[in-house]
PDB file of C-alpha atoms in Angstrom:
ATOM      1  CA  UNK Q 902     -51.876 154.324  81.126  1.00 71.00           C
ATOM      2  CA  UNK Q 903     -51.834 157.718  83.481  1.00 88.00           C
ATOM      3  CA  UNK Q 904     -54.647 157.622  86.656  1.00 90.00           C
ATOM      4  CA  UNK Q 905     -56.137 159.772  88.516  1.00 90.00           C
ATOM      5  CA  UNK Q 906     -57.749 158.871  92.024  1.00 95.00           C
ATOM      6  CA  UNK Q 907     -60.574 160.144  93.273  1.00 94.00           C
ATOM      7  CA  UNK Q 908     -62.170 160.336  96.812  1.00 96.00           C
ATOM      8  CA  UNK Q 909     -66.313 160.620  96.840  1.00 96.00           C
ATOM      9  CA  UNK Q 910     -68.075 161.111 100.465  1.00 94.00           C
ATOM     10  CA  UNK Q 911     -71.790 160.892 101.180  1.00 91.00           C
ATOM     11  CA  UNK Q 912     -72.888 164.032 102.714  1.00 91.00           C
ATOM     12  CA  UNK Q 913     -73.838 163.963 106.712  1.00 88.00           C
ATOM     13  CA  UNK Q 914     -77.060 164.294 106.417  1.00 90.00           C
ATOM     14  CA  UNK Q 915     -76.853 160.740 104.344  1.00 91.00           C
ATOM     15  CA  UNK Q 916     -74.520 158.815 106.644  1.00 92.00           C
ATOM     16  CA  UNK Q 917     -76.606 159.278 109.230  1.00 91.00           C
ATOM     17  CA  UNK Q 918     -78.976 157.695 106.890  1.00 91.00           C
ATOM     18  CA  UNK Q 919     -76.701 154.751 106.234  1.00 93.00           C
ATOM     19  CA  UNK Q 920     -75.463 154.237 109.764  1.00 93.00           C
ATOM     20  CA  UNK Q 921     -79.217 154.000 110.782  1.00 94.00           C
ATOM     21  CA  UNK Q 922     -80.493 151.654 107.967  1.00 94.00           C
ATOM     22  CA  UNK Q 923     -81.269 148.084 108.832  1.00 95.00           C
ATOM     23  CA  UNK Q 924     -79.602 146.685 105.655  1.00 95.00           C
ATOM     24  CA  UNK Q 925     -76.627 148.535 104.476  1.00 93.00           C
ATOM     25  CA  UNK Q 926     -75.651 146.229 101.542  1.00 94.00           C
ATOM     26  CA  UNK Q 927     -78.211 147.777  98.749  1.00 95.00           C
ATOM     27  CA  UNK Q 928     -77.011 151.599  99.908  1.00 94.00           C
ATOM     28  CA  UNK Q 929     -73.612 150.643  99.355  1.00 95.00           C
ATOM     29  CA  UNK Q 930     -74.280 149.027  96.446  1.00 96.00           C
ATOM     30  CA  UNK Q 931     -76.597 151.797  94.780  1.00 95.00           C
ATOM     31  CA  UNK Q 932     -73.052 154.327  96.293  1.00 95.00           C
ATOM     32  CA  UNK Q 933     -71.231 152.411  93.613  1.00 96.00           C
ATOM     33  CA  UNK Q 934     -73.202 152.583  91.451  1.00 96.00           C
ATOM     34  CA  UNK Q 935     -74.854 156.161  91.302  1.00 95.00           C
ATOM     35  CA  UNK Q 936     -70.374 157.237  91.337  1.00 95.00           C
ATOM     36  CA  UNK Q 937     -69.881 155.105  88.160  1.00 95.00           C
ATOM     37  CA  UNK Q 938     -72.652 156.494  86.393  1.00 95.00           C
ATOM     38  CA  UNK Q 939     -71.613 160.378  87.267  1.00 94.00           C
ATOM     39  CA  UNK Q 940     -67.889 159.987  86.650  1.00 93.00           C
ATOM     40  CA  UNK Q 941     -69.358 158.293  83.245  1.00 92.00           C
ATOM     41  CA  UNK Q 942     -71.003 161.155  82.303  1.00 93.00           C
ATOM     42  CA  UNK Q 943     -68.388 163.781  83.556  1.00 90.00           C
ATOM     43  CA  UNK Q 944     -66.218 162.120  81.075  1.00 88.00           C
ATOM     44  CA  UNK Q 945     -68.938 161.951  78.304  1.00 89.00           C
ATOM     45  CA  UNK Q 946     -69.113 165.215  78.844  1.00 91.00           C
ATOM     46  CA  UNK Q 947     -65.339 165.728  78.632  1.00 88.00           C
ATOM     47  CA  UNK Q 948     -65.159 164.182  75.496  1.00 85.00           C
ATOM     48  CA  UNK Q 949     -67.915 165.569  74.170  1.00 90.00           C
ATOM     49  CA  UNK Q 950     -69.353 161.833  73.201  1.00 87.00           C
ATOM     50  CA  UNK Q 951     -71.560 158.962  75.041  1.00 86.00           C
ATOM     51  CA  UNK Q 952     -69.791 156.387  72.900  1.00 87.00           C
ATOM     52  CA  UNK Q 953     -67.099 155.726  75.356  1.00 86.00           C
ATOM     53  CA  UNK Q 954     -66.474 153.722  78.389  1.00 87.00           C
ATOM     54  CA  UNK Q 955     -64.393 155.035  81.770  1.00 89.00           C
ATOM     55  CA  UNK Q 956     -62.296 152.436  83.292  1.00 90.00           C
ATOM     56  CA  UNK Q 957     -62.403 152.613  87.012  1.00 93.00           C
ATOM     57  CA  UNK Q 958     -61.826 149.981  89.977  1.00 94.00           C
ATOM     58  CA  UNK Q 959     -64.296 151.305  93.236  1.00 96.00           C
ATOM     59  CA  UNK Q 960     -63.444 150.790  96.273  1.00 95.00           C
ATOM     60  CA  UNK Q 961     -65.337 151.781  99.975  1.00 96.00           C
ATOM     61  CA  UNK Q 962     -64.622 152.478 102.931  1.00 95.00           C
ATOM     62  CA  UNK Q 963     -67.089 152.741 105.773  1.00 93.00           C
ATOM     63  CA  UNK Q 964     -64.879 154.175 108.300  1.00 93.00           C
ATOM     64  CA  UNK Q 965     -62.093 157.011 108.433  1.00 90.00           C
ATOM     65  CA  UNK Q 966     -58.512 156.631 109.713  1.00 91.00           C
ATOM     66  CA  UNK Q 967     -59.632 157.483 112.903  1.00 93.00           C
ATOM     67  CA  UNK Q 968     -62.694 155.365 113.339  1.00 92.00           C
ATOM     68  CA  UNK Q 969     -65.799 157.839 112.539  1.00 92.00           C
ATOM     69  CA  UNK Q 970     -68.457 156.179 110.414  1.00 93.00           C
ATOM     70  CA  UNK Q 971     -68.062 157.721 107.392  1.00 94.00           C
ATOM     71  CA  UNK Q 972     -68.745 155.861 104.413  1.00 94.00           C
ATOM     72  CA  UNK Q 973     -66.569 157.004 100.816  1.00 96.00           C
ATOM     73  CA  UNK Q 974     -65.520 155.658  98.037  1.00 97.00           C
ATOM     74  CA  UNK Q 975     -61.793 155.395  96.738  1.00 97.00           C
ATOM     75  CA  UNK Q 976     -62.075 155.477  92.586  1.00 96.00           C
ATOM     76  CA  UNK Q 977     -59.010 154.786  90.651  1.00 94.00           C
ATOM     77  CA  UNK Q 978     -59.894 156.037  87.247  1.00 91.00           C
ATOM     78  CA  UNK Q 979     -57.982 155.753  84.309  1.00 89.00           C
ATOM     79  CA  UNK Q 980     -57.216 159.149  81.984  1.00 85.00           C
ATOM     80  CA  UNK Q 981     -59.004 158.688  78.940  1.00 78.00           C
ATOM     81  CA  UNK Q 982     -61.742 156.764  77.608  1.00 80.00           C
ATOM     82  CA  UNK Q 983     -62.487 153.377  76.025  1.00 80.00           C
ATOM     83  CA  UNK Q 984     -64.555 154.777  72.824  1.00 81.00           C
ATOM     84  CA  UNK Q 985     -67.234 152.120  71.423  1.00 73.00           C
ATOM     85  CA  UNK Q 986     -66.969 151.253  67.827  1.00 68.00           C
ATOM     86  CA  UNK Q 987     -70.616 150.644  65.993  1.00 60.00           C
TER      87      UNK Q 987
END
């Protein structure tokens, strides 16, 4: 199966945001999850159909190579789509 990877960064204005909150876990969570749902529907979209599935592995990274505080996901996303059979 061909892959595609995909690199999604929280604007400034947000990390600041982030960096500042008192309990990080839920933001990063809720960064996960808000990317899954849009790449979802950029592929519904694609497809032209919201009976399929991506398949994507998420990780993130709070930090860039050279030690900012800058929190982004890495997405690994598969071509395609998984379509749903009723």
């Amino acid at each position: 199966m061909d892959y595609r990877q995909v690199v999604l960064t929280l604007p400034e204005q947000l990390c600041i945001l982030f960096h500042n909150h008192s309990n990080q876990k839920p933001l990063y969570s809720g960064f996960v999850i808000l990317a899954k749902a849009c790449l979802s529907k950029l592929i519904q979209a694609h497809f032209k159909s919201d009976a399929c599935e991506i398949a994507a592995i998420i990780f993130i990274h709070t930090h860039s190579c050279n030690g900012n505080y800058n929190p982004h996901l890495h997405v690994i996303l598969a071509e395609g789509a998984f379509f749903l059979l009723n």
